Coordinates of C-alpha atoms and ligand atoms in Angstrom, one line a residue:
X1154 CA 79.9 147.4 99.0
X1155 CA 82.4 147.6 101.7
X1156 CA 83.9 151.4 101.8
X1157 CA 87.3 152.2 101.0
X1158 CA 89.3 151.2 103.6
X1159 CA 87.2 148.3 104.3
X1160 CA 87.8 146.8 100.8
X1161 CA 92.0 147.3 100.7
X1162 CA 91.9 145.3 104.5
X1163 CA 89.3 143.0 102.5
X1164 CA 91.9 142.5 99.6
X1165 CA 94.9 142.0 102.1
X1166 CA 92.9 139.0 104.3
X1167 CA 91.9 137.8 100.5
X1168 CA 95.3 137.5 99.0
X1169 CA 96.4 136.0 102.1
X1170 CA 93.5 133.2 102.2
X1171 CA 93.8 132.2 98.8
X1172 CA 97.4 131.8 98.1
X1173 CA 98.3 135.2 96.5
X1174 CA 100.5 136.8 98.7
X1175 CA 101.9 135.8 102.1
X1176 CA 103.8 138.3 104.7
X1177 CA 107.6 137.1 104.0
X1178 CA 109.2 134.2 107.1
X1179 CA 105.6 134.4 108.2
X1180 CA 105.9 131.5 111.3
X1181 CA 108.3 134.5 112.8
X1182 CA 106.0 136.8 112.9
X1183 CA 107.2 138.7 109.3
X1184 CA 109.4 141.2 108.2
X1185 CA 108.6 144.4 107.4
X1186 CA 107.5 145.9 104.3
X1187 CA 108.6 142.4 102.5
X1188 CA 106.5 139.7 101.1
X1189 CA 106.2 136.2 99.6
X1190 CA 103.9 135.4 96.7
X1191 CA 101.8 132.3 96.6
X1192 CA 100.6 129.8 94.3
X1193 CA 98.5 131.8 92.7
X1194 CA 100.2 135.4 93.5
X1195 CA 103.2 134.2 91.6
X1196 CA 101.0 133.1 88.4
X1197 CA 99.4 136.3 88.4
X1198 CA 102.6 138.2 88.8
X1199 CA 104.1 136.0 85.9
X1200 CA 101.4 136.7 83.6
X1201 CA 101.8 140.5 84.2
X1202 CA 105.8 140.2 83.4
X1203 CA 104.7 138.3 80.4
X1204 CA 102.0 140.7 79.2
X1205 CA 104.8 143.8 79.8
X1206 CA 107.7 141.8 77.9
X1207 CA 105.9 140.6 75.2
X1208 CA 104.4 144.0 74.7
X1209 CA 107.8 145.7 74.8
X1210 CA 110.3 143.1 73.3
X1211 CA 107.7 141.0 71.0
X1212 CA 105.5 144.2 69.6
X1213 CA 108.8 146.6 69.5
X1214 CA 110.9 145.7 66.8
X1215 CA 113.7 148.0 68.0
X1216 CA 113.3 147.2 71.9
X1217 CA 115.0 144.0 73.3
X1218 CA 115.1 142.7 76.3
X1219 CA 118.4 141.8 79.0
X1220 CA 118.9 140.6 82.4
X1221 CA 121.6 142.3 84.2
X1222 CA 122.8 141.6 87.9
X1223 CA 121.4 142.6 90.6
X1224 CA 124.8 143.5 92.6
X1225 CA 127.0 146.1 90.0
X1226 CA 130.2 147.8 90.6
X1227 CA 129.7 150.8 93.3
X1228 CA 130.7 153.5 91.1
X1229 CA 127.7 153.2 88.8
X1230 CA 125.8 154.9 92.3
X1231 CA 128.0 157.4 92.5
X1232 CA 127.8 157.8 88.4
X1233 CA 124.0 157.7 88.4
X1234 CA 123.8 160.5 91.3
X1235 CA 121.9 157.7 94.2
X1236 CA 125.0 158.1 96.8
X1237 CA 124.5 161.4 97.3
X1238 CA 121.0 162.1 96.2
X1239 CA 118.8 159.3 96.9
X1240 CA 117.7 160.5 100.0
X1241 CA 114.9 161.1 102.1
X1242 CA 114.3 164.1 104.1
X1243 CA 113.3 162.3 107.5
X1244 CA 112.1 163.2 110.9
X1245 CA 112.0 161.8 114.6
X1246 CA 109.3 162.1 117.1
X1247 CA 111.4 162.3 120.7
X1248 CA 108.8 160.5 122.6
X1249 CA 107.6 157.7 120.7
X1250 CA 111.1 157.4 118.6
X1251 CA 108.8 156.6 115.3
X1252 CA 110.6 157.7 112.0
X1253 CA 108.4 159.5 108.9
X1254 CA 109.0 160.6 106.1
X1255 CA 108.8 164.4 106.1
X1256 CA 106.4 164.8 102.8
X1257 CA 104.6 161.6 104.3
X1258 CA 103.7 163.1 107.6
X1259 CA 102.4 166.7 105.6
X1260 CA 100.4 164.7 103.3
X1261 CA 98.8 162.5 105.8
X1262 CA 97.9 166.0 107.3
X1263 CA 96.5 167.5 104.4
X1264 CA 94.2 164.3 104.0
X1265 CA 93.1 165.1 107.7
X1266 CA 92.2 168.6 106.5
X1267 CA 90.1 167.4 103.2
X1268 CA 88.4 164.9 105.2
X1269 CA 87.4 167.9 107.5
X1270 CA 86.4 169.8 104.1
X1271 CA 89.4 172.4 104.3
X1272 CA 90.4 172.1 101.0
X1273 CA 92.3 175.7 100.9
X1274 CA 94.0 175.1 104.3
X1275 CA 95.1 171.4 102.4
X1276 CA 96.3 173.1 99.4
X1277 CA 98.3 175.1 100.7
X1278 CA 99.9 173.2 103.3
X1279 CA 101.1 171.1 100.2
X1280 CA 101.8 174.2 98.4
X1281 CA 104.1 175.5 101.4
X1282 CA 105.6 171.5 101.1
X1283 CA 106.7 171.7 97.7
X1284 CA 108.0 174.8 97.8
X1285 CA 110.0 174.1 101.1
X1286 CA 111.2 170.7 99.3
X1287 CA 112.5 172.1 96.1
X1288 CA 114.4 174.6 97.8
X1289 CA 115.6 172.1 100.8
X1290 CA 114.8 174.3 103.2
X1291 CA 114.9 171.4 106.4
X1292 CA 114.2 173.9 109.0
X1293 CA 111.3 175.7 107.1
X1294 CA 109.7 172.4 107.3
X1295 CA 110.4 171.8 110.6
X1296 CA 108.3 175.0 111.3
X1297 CA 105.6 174.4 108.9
X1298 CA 105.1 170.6 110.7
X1299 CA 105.6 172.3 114.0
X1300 CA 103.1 175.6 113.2
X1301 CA 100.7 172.7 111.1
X1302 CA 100.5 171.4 114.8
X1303 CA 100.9 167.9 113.3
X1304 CA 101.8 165.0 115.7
X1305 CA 102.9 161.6 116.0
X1306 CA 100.0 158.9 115.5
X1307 CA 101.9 157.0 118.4
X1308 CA 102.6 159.1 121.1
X1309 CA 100.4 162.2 120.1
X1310 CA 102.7 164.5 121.1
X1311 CA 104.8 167.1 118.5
X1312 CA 107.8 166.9 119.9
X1313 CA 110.1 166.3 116.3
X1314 CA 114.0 166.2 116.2
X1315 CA 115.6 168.5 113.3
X1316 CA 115.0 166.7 109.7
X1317 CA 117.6 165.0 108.5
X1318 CA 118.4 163.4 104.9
X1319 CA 118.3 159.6 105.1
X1320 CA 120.0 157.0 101.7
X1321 CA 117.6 154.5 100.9
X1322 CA 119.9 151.9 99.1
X1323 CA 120.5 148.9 101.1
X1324 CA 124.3 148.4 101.3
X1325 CA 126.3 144.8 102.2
X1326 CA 130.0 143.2 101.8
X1327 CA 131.5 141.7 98.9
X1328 CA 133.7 138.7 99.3
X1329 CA 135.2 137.0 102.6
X1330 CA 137.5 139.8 103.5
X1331 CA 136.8 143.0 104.9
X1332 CA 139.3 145.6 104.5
X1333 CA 140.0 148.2 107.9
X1334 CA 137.6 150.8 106.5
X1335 CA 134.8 148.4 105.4
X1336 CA 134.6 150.7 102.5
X1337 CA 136.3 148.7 99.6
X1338 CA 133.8 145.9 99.8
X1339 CA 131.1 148.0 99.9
X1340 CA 128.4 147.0 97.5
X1341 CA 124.8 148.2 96.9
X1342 CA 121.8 146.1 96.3
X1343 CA 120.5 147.9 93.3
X1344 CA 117.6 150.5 94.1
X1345 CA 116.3 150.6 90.7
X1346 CA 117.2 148.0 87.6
X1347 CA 118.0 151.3 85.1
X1348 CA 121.6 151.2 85.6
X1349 CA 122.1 147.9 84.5
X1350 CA 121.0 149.0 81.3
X1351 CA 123.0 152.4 80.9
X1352 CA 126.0 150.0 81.9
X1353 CA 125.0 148.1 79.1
X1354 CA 123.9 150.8 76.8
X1355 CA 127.4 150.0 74.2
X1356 CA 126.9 146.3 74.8
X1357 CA 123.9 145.6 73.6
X1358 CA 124.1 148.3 70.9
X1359 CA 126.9 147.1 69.4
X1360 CA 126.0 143.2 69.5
X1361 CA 122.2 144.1 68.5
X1362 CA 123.6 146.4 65.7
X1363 CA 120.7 148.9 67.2
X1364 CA 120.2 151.6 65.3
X1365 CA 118.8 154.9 67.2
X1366 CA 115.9 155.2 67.9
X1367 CA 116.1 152.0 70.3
X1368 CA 115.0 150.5 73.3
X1369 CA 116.8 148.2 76.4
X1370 CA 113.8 146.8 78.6
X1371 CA 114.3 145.0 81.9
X1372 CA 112.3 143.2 84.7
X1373 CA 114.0 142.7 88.0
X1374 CA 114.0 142.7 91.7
X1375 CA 115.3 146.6 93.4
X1376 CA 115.7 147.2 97.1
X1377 CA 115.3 150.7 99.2
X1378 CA 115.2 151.0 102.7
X1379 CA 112.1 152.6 103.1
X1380 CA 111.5 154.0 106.2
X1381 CA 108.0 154.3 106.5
X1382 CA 106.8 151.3 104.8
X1383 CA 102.9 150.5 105.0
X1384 CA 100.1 150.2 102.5
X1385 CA 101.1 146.1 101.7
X1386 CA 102.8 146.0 98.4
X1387 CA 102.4 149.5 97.4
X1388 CA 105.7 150.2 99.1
X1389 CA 107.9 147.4 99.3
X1390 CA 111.9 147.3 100.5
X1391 CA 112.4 144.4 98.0
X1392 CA 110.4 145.3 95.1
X1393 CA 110.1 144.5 91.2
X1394 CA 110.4 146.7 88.6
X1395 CA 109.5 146.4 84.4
X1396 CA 111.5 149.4 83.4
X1397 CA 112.6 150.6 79.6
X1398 CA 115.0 153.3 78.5
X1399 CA 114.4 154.4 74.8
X1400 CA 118.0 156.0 73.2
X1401 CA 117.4 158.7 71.0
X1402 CA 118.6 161.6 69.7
X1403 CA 119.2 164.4 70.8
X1404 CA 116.5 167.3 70.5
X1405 CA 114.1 164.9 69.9
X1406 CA 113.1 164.2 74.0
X1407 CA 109.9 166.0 74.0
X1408 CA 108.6 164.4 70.9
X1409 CA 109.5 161.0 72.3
X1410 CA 108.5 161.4 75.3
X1411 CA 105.0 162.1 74.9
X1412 CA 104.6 159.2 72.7
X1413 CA 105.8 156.9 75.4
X1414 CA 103.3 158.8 77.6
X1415 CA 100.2 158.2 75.4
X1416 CA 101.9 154.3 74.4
X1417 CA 102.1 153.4 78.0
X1418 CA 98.4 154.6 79.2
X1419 CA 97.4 152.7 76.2
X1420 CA 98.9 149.3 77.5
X1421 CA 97.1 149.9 80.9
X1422 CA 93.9 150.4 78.9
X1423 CA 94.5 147.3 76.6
X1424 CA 94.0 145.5 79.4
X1425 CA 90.0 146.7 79.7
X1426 CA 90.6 148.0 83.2
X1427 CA 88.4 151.8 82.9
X1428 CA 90.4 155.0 81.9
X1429 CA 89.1 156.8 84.9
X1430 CA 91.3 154.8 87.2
X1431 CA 94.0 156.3 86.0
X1432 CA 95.6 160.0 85.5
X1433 CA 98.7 161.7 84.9
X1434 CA 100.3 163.6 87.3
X1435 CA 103.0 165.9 85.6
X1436 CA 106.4 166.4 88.6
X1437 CA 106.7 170.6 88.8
X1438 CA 110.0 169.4 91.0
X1439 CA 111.8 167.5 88.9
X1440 CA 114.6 164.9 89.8
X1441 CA 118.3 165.9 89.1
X1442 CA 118.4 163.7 85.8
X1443 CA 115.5 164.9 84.5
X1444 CA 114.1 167.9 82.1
X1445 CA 110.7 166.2 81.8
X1446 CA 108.7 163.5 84.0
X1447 CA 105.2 162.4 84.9
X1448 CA 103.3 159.7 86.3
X1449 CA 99.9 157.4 85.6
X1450 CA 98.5 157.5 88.7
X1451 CA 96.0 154.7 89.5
X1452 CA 93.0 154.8 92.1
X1453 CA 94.1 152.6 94.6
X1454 CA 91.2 151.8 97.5
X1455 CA 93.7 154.5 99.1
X1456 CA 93.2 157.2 96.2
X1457 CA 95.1 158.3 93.3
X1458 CA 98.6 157.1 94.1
X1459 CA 101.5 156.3 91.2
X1460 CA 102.0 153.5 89.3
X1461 CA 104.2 154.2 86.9
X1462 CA 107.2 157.3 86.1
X1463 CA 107.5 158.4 82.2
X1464 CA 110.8 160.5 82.9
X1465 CA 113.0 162.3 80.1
X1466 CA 116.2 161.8 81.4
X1467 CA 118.3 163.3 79.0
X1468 CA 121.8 162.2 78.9
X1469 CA 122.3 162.5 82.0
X1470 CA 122.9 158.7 82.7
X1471 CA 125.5 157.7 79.5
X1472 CA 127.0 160.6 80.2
X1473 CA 128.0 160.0 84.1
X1474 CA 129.1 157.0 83.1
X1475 CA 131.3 158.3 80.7
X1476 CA 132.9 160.2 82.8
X1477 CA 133.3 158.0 86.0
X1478 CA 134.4 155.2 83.5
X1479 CA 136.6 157.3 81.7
X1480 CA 135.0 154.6 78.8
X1481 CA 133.7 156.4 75.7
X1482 CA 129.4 156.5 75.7
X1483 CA 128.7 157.1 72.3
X1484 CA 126.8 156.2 69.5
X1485 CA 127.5 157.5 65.8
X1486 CA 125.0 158.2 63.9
X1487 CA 125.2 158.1 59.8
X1488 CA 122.0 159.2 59.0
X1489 CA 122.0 162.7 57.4
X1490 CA 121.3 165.8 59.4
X1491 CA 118.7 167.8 56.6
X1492 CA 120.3 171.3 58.1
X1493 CA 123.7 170.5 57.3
X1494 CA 123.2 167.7 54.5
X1495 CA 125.9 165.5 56.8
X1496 CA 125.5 162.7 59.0
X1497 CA 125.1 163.5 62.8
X1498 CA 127.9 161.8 63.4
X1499 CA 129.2 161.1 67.4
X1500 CA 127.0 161.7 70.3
X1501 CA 125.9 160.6 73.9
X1502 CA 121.9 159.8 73.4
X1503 CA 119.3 160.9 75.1
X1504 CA 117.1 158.9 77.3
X1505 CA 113.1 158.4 78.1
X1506 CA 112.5 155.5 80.7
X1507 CA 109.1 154.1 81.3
X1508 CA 109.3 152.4 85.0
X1509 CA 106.3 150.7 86.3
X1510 CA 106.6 148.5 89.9
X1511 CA 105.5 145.1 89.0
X1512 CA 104.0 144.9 92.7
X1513 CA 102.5 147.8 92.1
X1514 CA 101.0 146.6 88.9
X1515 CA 99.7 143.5 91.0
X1516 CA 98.2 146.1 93.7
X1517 CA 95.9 147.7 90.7
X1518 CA 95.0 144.9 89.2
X1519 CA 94.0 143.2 92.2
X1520 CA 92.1 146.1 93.3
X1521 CA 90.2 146.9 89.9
X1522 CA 88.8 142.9 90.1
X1523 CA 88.2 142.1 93.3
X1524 CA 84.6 142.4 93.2
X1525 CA 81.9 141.4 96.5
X1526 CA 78.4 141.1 95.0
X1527 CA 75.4 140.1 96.5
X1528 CA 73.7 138.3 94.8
X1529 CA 70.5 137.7 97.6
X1530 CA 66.5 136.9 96.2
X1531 CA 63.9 137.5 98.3
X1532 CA 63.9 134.2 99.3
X1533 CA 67.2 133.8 100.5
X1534 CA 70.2 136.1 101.5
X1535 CA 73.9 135.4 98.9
X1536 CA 76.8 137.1 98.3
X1537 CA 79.6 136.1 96.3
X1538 CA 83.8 137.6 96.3
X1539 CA 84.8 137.1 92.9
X1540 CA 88.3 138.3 91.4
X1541 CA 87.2 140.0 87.7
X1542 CA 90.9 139.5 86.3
X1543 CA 91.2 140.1 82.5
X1544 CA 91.2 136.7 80.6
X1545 CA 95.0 137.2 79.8
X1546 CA 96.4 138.0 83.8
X1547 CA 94.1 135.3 85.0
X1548 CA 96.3 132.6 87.1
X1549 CA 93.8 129.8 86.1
X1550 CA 92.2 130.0 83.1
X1551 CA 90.3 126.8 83.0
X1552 CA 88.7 124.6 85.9
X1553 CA 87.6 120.9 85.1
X1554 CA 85.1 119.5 87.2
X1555 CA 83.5 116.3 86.7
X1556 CA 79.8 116.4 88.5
X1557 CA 80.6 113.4 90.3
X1558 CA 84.1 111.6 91.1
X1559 CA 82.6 107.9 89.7
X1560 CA 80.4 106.5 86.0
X1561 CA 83.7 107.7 83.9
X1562 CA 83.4 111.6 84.0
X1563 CA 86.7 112.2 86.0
X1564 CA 88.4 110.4 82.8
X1565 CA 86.5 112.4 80.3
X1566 CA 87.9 115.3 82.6
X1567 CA 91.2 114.5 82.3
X1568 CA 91.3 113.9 78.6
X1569 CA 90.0 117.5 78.8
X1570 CA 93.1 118.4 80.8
X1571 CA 95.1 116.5 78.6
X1572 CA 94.4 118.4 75.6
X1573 CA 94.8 121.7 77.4
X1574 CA 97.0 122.4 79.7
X1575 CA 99.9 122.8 77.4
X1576 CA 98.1 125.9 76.3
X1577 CA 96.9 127.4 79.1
X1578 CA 97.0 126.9 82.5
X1579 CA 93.9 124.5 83.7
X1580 CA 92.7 123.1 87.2
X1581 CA 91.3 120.0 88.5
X1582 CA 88.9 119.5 90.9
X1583 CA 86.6 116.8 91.6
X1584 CA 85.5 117.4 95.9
X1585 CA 82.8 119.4 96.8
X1586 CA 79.1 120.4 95.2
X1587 CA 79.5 121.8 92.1
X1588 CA 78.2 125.5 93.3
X1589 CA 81.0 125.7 96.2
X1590 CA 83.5 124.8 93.6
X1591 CA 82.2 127.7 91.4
X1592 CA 82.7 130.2 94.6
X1593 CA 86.3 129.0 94.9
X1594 CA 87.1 129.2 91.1
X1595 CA 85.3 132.7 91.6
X1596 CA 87.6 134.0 94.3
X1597 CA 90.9 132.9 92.6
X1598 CA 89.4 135.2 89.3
X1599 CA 89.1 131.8 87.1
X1600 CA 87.3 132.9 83.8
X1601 CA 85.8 129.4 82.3
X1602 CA 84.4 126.3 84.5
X1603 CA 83.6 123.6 82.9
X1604 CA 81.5 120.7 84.1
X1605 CA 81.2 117.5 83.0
X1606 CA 78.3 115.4 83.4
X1607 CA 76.1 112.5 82.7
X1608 CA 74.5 114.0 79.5
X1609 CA 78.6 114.6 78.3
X1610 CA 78.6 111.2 77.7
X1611 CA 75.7 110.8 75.6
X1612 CA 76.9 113.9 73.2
X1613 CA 80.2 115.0 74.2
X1614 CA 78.4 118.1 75.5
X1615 CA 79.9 119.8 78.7
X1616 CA 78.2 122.8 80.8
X1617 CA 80.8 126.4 81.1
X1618 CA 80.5 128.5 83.0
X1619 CA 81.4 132.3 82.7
X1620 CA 83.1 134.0 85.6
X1621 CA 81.6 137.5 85.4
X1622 CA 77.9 136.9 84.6
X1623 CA 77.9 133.1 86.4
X1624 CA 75.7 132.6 83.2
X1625 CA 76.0 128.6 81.9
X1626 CA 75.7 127.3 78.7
X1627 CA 75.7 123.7 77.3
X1628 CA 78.7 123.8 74.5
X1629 CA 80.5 120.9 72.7
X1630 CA 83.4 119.9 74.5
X1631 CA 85.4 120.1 71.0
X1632 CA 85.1 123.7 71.3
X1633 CA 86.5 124.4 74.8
X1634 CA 90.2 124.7 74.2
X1635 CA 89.5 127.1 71.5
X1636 CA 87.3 129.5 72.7
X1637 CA 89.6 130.1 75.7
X1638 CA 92.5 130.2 73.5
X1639 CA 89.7 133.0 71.5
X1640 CA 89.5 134.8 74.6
X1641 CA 93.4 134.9 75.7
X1642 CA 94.2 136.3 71.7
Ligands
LIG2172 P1 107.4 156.8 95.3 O1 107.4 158.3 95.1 O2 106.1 156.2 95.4 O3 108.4 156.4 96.4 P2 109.3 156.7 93.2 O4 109.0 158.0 92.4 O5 110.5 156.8 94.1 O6 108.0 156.2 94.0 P3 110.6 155.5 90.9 O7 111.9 155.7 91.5 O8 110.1 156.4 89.8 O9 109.5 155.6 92.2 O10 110.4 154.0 90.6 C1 109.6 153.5 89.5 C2 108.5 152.6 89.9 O11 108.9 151.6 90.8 C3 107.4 153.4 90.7 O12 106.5 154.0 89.8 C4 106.7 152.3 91.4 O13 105.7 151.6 90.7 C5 107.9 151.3 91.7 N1 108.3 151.5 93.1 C6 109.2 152.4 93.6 N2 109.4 152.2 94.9 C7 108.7 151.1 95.3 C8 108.5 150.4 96.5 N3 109.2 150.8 97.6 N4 107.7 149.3 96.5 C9 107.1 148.9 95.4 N5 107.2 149.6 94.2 C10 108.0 150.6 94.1

């Protein structure tokens, strides 16, 4: 098996070759940090949005689902804080004129350090880090890269400008005028979907009739200008998020927000993918809305990195809004209060969001099934790269191949198609030897072939053939619709 590294460039060239994901205006030569999906990319991402939604808005009773804009009024970023918070320490090497990320550069130091099995001297280089970050101390970190002796991976040479704070939200202009200032036209390209759910927060309550505790879930795109964008869809500057915010009361965050902590690891398992690829990584620094927040981390081929934020945001968000809006936030609550034997009457709620990147998602999945076995005998040298999706995520879940393309079997194919594909997605495919058309269906992660031959139409008997253990069996073809249909419940 092909080492770490070797297997996320192997995943890149194999998303790329078969129709997953593309680098965005490609015949230009790309744009950074921004990417297209393909056929097959885009059926996979569908089926994860489907398997998130369904989960939350299907199997929740008191979580719905809405769609809000992607452009909002630009007070909601001053209200939720992202104006003047949603920064980046940043810093400049003179020579090369490259931009990092301050935390980036320390961290890709400290990796230096374990490789060379200094843990301590990595620990507490991150130790120093946070504490210098909580505390915003630019020029202590300035020292600490300078006295680290870390350098630029372009020009080599540790020649850094001050740090300086850099916004991440991508800004443009509303309408055909521009006024003098350029300032009242000014609108953001949301950096995270959450607002357009606190925005919401009344509307949907009131025309839901929601009764606390309750749940607004959203997918959509987000945009930051991230400055040092790498690692393919890990870090994205147009992105896609599945994110939730759960009103409650107030006083009970901590209870809630440990069972959204335990009910979101959960859905990650559901999905068979092994509990040690993931952890939870509690934030000591936490961001200004929050008075609780961790992640589930996943092993990427690049290590433990996050997936998805379970944050306790308090009532921070309603409440900003309140008070930028000058529009009333709150919810009443009739239900009685046992310490005072009276309803709890008016209050702003409290909030726990769960935010996972839907990219991200892609990323994990991608890299927990893509598989390269070898498969050699004595005799003779195989190998095979086969995409281990679970049943549900799959793009295809069905291929239909007649052995031959003449004696009637492509039309008992298509009666097979026929009768499935308005449950599940199937594909056709008649060119090639059977055992080439196998490796394909393999590398695009299809979990059932089924081939139709000769001896099909003496008993209506077709051979499938499963994905993981290539194993084949000879099965009616009556039963083929259902036991994929077994399989995707
Ligand atoms: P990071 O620390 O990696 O920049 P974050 O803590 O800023 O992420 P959040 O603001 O909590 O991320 O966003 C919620 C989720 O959105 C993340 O867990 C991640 O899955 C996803 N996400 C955030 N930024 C990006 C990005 N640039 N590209 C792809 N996904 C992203």
């Amino acid at each position: 098996m092909a080492n770490d590294t070797n297997k996320f460039q192997a995943i890149i060239g194999h998303c790329k070759e078969y129709g997953f994901i593309f680098p965005s205006s490609e015949i230009y030569d790309g744009l950074s940090a921004v990417y297209d999906y393909g056929q097959w990319g885009a059926e996979l991402k569908k089926n994860i949005k489907d398997y998130w939604w369904k989960s939350m808005t299907q199997l929740h009773e008191n979580i719905v689902g809405i769609d809000a804009a992607i452009f909002m009024h630009p007070t909601t970023w001053k209200a939720s804080g992202h104006v003047d918070n949603f920064n980046d320490p940043m810093i400049d090497n003179k020579d090369s004129k490259k931009r990092y990320r301050v935390d980036h550069l320390i961290e890709a130091k400290a990796d230096e350090l374990l490789k060379a099995e200094k843990q301590e001297a990595a620990a507490a280089l991150l130790a120093t880090m946070d504490k210098l970050l909580a505390s915003d101390d630019f020029s202590g970190l300035k020292l600490l890269i300078e006295e680290s002796k870390i350098s630029c991976a372009v020009s080599g040479t540790c020649n850094w400008t001050d740090i300086r704070q850099f916004n991440l939200m991508f800004a443009t202009e509303f309408g055909s005028t521009v006024s003098s200032d350029g300032e009242d036209n000014k609108v953001y390209l949301r950096p995270e979907t959450a607002q357009g759910i606190f925005v919401n927060f009344l509307n949907v309550q009131k025309t839901g009739r929601m009764k606390i505790p309750f749940g607004i879930a959203q997918i959509g795109k987000a945009f930051r200008n991230e400055i040092v964008a790498r690692q393919f869809i890990f870090r994205m500057r147009e992105f896609e998020q599945m994110e939730m915010q759960f009103f409650i009361r107030p006083g009970t965050q901590k209870q809630w927000y440990e069972r959204w902590k335990e009910e979101r690891l959960k859905w990650h398992l559901a999905l068979g993918i092994p509990a040690s690829n993931y952890r939870y990584h509690d934030h000591v620094k936490l961001a200004h809305y929050a008075d609780a927040a961790c992640d589930i981390e996943y092993d990427f081929p690049f290590g433990f990195k996050e997936l998805e934020g379970i944050h306790s945001r308090t009532d921070f968000d309603l409440k900003s809004h309140q008070e930028f809006s000058k529009k009333k936030q709150q919810y009443f609550d009739n239900d009685i209060d046992p310490a005072t034997g009276k309803p709890y009457g008016n209050y702003i709620p409290y909030v726990i969001e769960t935010s996972i990147g839907l990219d991200r998602m892609f990323l994990a999945v991608m890299s927990h099934s893509y598989v390269e076995e070898d498969l050699s005998t004595p005799e003779k040298p195989d190998s095979r790269v086969v995409l281990k999706f679970p049943v549900k995520l799959a793009p295809i879940k069905l291929a239909v191949l007649p052995l031959l393309k003449k004696d009637g079997l492509p039309e008992i194919a298509r009666q097979l198609m026929d009768a499935c594909k308005s449950s599940f997605k199937c594909f056709y495919e008649e060119k090639d030897a059977i055992g080439k058309r196998y490796r394909r269906m393999d590398a695009l992660g299809t979990p059932f072939c089924v081939t139709i031959d000769h001896q099909t139409k003496e008993d209506n008997t077709v051979t499938i053939r499963y994905r993981d253990t290539m194993q084949q069996e000879r099965i009616p073809i009556s039963e083929i619709q259902t036991l994929v249909e077994k399989h995707l419940n």
